[in-house]
Coordinates of C-alpha atoms and ligand atoms in Angstrom, one line a residue:
X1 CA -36.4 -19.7 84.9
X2 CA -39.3 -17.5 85.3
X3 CA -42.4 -19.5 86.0
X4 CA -45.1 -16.5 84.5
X5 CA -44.1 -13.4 82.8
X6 CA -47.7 -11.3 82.5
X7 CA -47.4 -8.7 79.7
X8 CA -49.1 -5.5 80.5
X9 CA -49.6 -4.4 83.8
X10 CA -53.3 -3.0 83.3
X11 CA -56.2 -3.8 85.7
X12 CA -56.0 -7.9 84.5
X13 CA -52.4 -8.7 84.5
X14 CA -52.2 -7.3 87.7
X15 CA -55.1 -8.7 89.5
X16 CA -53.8 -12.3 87.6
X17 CA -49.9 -11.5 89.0
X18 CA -51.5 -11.4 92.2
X19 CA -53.3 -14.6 92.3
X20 CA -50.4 -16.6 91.1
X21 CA -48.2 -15.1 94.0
X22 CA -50.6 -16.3 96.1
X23 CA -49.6 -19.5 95.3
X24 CA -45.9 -18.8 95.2
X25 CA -45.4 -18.7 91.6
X26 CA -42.4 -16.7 90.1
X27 CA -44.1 -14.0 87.9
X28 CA -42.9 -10.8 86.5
X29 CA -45.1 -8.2 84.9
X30 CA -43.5 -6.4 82.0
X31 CA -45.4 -3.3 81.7
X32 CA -44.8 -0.5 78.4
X33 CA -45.4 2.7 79.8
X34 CA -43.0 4.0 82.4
X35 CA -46.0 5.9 84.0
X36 CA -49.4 4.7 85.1
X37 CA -51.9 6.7 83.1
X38 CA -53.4 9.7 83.6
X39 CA -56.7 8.4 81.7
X40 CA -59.9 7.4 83.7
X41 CA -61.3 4.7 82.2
X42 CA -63.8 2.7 84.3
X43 CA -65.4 4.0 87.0
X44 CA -66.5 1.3 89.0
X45 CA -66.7 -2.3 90.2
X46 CA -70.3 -4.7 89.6
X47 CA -71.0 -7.1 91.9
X48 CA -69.0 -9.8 91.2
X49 CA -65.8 -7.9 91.0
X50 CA -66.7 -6.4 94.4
X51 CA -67.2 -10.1 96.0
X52 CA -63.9 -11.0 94.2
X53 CA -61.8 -8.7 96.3
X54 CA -64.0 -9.1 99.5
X55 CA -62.9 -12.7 98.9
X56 CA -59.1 -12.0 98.8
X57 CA -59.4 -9.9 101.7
X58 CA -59.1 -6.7 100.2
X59 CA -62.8 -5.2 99.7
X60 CA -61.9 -2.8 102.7
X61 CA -59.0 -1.1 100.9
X62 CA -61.1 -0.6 97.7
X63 CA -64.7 0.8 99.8
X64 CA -62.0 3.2 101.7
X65 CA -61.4 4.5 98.1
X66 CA -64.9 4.5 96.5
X67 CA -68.1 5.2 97.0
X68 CA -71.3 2.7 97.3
X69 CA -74.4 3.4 94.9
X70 CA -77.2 1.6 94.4
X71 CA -77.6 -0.8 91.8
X72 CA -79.5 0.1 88.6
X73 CA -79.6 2.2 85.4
X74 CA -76.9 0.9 84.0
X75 CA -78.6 -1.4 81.2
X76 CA -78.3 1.4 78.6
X77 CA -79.1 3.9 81.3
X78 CA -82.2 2.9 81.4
X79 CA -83.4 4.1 85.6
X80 CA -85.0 1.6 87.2
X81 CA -84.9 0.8 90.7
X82 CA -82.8 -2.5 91.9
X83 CA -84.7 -5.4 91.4
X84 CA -85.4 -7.3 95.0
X85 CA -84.0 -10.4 96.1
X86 CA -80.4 -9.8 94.5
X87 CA -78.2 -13.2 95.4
X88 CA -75.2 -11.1 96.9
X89 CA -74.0 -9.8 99.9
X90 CA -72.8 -6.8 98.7
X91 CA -75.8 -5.4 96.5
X92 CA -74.2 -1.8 95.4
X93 CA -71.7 -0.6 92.8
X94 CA -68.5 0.9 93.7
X95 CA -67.8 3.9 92.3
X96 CA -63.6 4.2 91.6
X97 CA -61.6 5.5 89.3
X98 CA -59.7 3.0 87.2
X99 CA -56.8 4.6 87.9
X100 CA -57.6 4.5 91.9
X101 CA -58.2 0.8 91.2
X102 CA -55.2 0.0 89.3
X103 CA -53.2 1.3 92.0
X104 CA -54.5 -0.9 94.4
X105 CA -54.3 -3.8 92.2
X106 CA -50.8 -3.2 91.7
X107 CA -49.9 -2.5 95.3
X108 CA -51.1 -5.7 96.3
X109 CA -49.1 -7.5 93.3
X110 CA -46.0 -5.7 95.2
X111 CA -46.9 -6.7 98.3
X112 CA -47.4 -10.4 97.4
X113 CA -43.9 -10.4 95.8
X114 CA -44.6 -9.5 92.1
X115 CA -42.2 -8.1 90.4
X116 CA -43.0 -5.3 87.9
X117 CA -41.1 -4.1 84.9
X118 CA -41.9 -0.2 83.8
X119 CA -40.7 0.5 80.3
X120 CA -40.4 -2.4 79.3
X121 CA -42.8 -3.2 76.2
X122 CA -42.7 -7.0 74.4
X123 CA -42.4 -6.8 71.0
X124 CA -41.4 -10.5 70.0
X125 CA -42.0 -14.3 71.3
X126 CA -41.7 -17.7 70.7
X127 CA -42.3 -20.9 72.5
X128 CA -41.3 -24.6 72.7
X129 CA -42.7 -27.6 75.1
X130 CA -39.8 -26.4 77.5
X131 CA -41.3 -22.4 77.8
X132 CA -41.4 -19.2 76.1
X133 CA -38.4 -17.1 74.9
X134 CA -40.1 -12.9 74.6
X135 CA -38.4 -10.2 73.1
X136 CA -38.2 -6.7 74.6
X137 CA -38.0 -3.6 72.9
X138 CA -34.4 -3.4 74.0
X139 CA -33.3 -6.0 72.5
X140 CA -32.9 -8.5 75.2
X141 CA -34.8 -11.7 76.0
X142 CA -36.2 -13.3 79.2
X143 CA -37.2 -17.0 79.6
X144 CA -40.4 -18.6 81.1
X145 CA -42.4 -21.0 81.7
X146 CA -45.7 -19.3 80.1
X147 CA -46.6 -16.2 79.0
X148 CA -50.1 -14.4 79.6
X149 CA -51.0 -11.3 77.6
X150 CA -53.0 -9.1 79.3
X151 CA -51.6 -6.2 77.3
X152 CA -55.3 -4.7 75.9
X153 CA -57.1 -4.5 72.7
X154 CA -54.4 -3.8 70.6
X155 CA -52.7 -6.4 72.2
X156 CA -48.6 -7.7 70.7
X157 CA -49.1 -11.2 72.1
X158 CA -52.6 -11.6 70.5
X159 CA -50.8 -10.9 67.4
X160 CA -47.7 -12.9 67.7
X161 CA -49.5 -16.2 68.4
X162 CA -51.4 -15.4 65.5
X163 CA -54.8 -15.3 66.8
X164 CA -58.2 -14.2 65.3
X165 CA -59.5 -11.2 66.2
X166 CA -63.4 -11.3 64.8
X167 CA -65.8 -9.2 65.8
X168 CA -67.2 -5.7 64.0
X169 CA -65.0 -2.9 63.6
X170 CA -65.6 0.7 65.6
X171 CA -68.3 2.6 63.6
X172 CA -68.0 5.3 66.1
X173 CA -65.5 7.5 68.0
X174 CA -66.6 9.0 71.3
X175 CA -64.0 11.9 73.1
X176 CA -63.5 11.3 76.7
X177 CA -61.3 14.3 78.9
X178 CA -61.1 15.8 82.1
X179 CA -61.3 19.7 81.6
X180 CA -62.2 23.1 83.5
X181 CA -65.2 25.1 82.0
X182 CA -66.4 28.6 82.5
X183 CA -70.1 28.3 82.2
X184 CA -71.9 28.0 85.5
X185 CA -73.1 25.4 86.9
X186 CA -76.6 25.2 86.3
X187 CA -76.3 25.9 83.2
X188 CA -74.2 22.8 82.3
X189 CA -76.8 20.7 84.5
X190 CA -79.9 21.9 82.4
X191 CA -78.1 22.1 79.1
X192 CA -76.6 18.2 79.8
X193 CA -80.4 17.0 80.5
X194 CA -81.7 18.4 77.6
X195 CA -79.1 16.8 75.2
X196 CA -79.2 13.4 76.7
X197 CA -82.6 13.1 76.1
X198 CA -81.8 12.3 72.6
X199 CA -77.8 11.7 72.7
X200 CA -76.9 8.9 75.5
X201 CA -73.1 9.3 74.3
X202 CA -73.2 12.9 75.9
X203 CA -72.2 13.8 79.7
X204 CA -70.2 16.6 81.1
X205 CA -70.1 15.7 84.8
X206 CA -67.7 17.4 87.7
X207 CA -65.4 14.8 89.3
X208 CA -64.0 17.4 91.8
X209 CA -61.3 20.3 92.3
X210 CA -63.7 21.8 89.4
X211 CA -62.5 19.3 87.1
X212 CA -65.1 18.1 84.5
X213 CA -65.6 14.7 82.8
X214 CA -66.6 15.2 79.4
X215 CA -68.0 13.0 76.7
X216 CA -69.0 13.5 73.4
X217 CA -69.0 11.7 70.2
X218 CA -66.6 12.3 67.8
X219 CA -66.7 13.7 64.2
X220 CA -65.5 10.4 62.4
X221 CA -63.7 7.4 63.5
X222 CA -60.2 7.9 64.0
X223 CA -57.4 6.0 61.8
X224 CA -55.1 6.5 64.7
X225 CA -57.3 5.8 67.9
X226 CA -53.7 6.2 70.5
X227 CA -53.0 9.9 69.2
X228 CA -55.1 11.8 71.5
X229 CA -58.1 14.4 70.0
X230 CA -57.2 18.7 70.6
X231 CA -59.4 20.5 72.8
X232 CA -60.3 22.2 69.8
X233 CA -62.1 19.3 68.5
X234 CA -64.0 18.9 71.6
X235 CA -65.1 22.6 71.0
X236 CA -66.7 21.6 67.7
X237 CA -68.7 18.7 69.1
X238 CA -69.7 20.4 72.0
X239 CA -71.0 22.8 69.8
X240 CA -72.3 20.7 67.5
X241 CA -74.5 19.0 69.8
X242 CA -75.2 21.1 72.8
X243 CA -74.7 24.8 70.7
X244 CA -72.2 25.6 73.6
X245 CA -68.7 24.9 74.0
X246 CA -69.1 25.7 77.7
X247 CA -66.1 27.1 77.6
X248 CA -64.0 24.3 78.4
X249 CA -60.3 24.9 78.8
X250 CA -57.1 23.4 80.7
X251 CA -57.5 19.6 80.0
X252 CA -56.0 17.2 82.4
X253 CA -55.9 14.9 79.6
X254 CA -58.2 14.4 76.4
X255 CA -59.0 10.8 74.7
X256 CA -60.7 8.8 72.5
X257 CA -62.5 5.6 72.1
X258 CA -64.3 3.3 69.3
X259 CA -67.3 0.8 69.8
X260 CA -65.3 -2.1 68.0
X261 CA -66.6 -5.5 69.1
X262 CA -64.5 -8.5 69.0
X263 CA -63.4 -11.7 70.6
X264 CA -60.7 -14.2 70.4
X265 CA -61.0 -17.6 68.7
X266 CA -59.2 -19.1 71.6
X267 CA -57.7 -18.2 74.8
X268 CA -54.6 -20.3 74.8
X269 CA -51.8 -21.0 72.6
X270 CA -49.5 -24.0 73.9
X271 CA -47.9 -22.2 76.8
X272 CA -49.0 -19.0 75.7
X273 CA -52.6 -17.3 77.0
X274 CA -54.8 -14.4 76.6
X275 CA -56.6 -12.3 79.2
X276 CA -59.0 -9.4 79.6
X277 CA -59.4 -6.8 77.1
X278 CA -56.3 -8.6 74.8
X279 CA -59.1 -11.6 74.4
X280 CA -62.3 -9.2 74.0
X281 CA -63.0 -5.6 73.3
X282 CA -66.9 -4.1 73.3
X283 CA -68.6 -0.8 74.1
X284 CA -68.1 0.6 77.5
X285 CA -71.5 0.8 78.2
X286 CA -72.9 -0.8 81.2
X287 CA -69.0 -0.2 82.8
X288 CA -68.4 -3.8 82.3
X289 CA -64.6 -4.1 80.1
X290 CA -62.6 -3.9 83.6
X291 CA -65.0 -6.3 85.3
X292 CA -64.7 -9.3 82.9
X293 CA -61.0 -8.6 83.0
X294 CA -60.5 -9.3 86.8
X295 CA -62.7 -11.9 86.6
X296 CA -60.6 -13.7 83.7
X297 CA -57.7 -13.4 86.4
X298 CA -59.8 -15.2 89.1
X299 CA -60.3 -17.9 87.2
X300 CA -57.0 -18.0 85.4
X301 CA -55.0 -17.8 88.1
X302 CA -55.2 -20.6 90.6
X303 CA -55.3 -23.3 87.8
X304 CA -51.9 -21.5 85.8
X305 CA -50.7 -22.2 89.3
X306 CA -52.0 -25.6 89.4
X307 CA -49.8 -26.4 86.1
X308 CA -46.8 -24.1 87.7
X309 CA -47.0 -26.6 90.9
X310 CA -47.3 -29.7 89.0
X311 CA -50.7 -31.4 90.5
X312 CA -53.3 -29.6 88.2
X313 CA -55.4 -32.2 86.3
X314 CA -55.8 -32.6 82.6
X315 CA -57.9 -30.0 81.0
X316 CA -57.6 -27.7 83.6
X317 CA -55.6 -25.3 82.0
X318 CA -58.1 -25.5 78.9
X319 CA -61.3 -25.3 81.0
X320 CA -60.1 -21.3 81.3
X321 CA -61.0 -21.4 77.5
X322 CA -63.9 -23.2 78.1
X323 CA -65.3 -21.3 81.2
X324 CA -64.4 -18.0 80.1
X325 CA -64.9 -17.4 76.3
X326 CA -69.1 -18.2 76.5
X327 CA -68.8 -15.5 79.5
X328 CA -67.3 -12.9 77.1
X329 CA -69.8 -13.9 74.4
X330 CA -72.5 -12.9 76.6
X331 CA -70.9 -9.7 77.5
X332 CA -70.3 -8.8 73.9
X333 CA -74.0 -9.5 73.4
X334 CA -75.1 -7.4 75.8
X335 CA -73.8 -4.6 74.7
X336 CA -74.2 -4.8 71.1
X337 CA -77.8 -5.1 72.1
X338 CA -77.3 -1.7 74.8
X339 CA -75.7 0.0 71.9
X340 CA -78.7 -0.8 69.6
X341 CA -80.5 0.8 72.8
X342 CA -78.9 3.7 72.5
X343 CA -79.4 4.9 68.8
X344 CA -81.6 8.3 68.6
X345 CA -83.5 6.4 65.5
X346 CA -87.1 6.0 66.5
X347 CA -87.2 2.1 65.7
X348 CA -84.7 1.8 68.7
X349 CA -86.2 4.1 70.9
X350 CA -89.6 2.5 70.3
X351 CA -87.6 -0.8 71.6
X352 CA -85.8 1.3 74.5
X353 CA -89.7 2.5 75.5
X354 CA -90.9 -1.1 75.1
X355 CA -87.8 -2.8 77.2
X356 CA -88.3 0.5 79.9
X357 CA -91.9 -0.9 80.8
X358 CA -90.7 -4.7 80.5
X359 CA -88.8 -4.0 83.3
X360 CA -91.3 -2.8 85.4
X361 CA -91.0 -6.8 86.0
X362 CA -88.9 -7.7 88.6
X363 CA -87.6 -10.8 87.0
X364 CA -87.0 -8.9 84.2
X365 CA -85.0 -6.4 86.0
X366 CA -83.3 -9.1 87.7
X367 CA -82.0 -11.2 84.5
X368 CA -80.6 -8.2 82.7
X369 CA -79.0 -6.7 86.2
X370 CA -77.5 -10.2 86.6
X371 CA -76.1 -10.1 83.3
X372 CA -73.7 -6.5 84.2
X373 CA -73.1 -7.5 87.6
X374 CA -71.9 -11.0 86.9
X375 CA -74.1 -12.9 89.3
X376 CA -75.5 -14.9 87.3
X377 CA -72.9 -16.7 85.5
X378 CA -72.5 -20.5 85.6
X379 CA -69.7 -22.7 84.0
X380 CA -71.1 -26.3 82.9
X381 CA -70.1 -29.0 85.3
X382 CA -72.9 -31.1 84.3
X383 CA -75.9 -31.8 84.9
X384 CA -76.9 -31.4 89.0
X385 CA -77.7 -29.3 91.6
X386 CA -78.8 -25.3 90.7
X387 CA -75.9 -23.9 92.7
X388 CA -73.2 -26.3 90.7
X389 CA -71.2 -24.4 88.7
X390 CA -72.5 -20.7 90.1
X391 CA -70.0 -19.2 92.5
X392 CA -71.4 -18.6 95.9
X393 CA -72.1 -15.8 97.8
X394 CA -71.0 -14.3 101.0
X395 CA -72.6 -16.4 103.2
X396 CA -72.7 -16.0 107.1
X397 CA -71.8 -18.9 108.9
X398 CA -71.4 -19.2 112.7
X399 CA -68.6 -16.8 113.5
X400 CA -68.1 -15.5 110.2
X401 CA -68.7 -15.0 106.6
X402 CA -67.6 -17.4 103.9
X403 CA -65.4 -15.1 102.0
X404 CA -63.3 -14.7 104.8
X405 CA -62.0 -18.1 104.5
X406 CA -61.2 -17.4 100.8
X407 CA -57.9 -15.6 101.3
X408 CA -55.4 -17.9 100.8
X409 CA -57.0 -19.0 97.2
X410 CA -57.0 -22.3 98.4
X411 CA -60.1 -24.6 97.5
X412 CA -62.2 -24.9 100.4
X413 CA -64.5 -27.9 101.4
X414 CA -67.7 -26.2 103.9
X415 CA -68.9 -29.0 106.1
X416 CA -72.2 -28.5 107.5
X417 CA -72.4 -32.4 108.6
X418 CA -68.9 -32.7 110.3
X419 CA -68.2 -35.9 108.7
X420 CA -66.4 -35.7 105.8
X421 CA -62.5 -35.3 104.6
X422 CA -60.4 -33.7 102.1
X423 CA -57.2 -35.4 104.0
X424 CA -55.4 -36.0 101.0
X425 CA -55.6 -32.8 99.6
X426 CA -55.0 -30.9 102.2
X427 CA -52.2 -28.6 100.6
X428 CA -54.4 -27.5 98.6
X429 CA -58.3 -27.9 100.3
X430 CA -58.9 -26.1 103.6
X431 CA -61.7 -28.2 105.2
X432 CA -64.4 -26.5 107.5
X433 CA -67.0 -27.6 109.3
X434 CA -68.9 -24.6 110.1
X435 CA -72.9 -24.0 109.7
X436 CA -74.9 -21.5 107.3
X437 CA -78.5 -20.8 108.0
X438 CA -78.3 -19.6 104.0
X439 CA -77.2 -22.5 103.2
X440 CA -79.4 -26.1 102.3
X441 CA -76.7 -28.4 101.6
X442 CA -74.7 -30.9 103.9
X443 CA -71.5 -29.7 102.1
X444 CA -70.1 -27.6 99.1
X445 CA -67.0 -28.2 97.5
X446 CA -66.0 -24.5 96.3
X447 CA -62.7 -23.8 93.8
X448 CA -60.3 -21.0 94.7
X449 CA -62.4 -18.4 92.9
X450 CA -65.6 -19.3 94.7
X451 CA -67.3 -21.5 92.0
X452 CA -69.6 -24.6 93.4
X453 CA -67.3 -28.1 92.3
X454 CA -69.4 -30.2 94.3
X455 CA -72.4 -30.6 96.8
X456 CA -73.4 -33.6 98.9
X457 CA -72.8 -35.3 102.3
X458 CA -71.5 -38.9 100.6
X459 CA -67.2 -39.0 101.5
X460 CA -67.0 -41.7 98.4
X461 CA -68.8 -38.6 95.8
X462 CA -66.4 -36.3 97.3
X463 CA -63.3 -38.2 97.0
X464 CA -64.3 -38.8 93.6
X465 CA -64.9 -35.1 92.4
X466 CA -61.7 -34.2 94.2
X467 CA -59.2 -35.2 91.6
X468 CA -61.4 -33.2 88.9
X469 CA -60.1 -29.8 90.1
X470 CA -57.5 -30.3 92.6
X471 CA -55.8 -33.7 90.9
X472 CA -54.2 -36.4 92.9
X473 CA -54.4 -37.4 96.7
X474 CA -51.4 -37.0 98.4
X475 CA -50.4 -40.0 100.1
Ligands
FAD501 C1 -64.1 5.3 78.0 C2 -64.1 4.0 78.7 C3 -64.8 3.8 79.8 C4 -64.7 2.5 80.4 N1 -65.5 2.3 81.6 C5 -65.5 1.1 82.1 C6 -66.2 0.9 83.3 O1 -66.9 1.8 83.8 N2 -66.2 -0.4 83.8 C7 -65.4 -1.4 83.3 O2 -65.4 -2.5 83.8 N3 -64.7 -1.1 82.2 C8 -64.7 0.1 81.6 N4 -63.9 0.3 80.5 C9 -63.0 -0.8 80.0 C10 -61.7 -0.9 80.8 O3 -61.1 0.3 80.8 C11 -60.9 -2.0 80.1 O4 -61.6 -3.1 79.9 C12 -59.7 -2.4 81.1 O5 -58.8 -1.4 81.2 C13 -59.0 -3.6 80.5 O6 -58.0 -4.0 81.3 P1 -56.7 -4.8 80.8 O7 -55.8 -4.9 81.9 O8 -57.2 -6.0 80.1 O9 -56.1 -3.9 79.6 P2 -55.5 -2.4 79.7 O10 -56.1 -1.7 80.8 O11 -55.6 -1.9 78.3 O12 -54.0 -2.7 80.1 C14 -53.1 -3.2 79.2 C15 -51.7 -2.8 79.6 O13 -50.7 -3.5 78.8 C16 -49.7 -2.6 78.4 N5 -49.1 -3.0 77.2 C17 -49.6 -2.9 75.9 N6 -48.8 -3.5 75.0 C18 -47.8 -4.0 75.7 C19 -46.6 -4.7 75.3 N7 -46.3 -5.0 74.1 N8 -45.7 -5.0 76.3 C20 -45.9 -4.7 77.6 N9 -47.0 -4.0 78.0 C21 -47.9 -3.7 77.1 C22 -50.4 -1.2 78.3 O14 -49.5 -0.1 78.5 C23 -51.4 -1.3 79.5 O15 -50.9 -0.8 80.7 C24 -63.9 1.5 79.9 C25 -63.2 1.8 78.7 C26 -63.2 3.0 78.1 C27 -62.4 3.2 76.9

């Protein structure tokens, strides 16, 4: 039997397919659309995301791909400069076409043994304690252990497990292509600056080859979101708002999207779980949809492993719930409140005015970078030390940096006294006694995606937090 099948073969069930072959579990992806998209989505990687792949190893094939800019502007474009004393080694985001990114993603999945599916869409499931029985459009079935649907917003599984979907509904339609234009250049630069002063959902940018990105809201909200707009209607809005079409013409592809908020009740159904933008859709602004979706992976992963493997302990599946839904929350939250940011009405602009001075303030700047780039975030593990529960950054320790030890998506036990042992887990700990000038603890327990399990220099405290992520001692 399978162990995994992952429905939907975007950016998150992907990067989750991946981590679970890291750990040798049988997965298949069963993807819909016989082609990758043409559409560019997201355009970058925050922080976090960034640190995630530089801790798999593959941040060098993603920065040979993109390009570094400096952090800022990106809480409802508001241009500040980045606030000092970021906690990360890698303090830039990475410009990268979601398309460049999900080709990556998915080359790795190959390369780690995944195999993917093109075509083939699920339209039905059921499960029982034994596994999960899905339904493809052709008719046939295939068998598994569990199921994750990563298969977006709209999202089959979501809606054959019979899960809530609350949130607001889109109350606004935005057109995104890639098109030529005739007008010159300077005048698209000057007309562009102009609008945006008062429309933020506005941008005709060149992404090369003459090829411009466009954006423009839409005229209503669409009943039929996946039927793509004409030109001709980016024509009208252009006009409507900019009194020039530009003369955009040859499309590579035109597009729409809404501003609908909403997040699952839960992430898991028996055998059954949710992932990425099937568990939460928002707003692109900020550029942070992709993000949370990669990162749901990372901490999905290694403990679906875990259950695959036999030795994860109880309530570690469901701490993915736990872990992960408050995350989203916050993410939904922040963009409601950038959208707010965003409206042309002069009670928000007064705020937008107000918030542009507040951060002036470093820490100000700080907390609401942390909250796009994903820094900040810390699960509860109790009550303790401030790095318990916060993932750790890149530290550099003798002869090299802590995310290089990270590739296997093992746990990892840092020993800065030489004295203590993770002997009875060691199929599953890598234990190394190495020393970090960045780092004031004796020793940090870190799970496979980075997050601080424990910290001390007692052996008996250790061997007691042990079991809590990484189960029994072998004997
Ligand atoms: C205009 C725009 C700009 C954005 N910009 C950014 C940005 O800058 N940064 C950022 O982080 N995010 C951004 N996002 C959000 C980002 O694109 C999404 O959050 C991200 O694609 C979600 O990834 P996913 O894998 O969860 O879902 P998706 O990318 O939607 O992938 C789901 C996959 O499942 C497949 N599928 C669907 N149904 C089935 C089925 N029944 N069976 C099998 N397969 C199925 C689909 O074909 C698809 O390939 C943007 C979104 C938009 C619309």
């Amino acid at each position: 039997m399978i162990d995994v099948i992952v429905a939907g073969g975007g950016p998150t069930g992907l990067m989750l397919a991946a981590e679970l072959r890291l750990h040798g579990v049988h997965v298949v992806v069963l993807e819909r659309d016989a082609e990758p998209p043409p559409f560019v989505r997201s355009l970058g990687l925050h922080v976090r995301s960034i640190e995630v792949m530089a801790q798999r190893g593959l941040l060098d094939r993603f920065l040979a791909q993109g390009q570094q800019h400096p952090l800022g502007g990106f809480f409802a474009g508001i241009h500040k400069p980045a606030p000092d004393r970021l906690d990360t080694a890698h303090p830039y985001v990475l410009g990268i076409p979601q398309t460049t990114t999900d080709r990556l993603l998915a080359e790795r999945a190959v390369e780690l043994g995944t195999e993917i599916r093109r075509g083939c869409e699920l339209v039905g499931l059921s499960q029982d304690e034994h596994g999960v029985t899905v339904e493809l459009a052709d008719g046939t079935h295939l068998r598994s252990r569990h199921l994750v649907g990563c298969d977006g917003g709209r999202s089959t599984v979501r809606k054959l497990i019979g899960v809530d979907f609350p949130g607001e509904p889109s109350r606004v339609d935005t057109l995104l292509g890639e098109m030529e234009v005739t007008a010159p250049p300077e005048t698209v630069t000057a007309v562009v600056t102009e609008v945006r002063k008062t429309e933020k959902r506005f941008g005709l940018g060149p992404v090369g080859d003459g090829v411009f990105r466009v954006v423009v809201p839409a005229e209503g909200v669409a009943d039929d979101r996946a039927a793509p707009p004409a030109l001709e209607e980016f024509k009208r809005q252009l006009r409507v708002f900019a009194d020039t079409d530009f003369g955009v013409h040859s499309p590579r592809w035109l597009s729409r999207f809404g501003d609908a908020t909403r997040l699952v009740e839960r992430y898991r159904v028996g055998r059954v779980l949710l992932a990425g933008d099937a568990a939460h859709i928002h707003p692109p602004v900020g550029g942070q949809g992709l993000n949370l979706g990669i990162q749901d992976a990372f901490n999905l992963g290694w403990k679906l492993a875990a259950v695959v493997a036999g030795w994860a302990p109880a309530g570690l599946l469901d701490s993915y719930h736990a872990e992960r839904h408050p995350v989203a929350a916050g993410v939904l939250d922040n963009t409601r409140a950038q959208m707010e940011l965003l409206s042309p009405e002069p009670g928000p602009q007064a705020v937008r005015r107000l918030l542009s001075e507040l951060m002036d303030f470093d820490d100000v700047s700080r907390y609401l970078t942390e909250k796009i780039i994903a820094t900040g975030i810390r699960y509860d593990f109790g009550a303790g030390h401030e790095l318990l529960g916060r993932r750790l950054r890149d530290v550099r320790l003798k002869q090299r940096r802590l995310y290089e030890l990270m590739h296997t998506g093992r746990g990892l036990l840092l020993d800065q006294t030489g004295r203590l042992s993770a002997a009875g887990w060691a199929d599953r700990v890598d234990h190394v006694v190495d020393v970090s000038e960045e780092l004031d603890t004796p020793a940090v327990l870190l799970r496979p995606d980075g997050h601080v399990a424990w910290i001390g220099e007692d052996q008996r405290d250790l061997l007691s937090h042990l079991p809590t992520w990484f189960g029994a001692a072998t004997d």
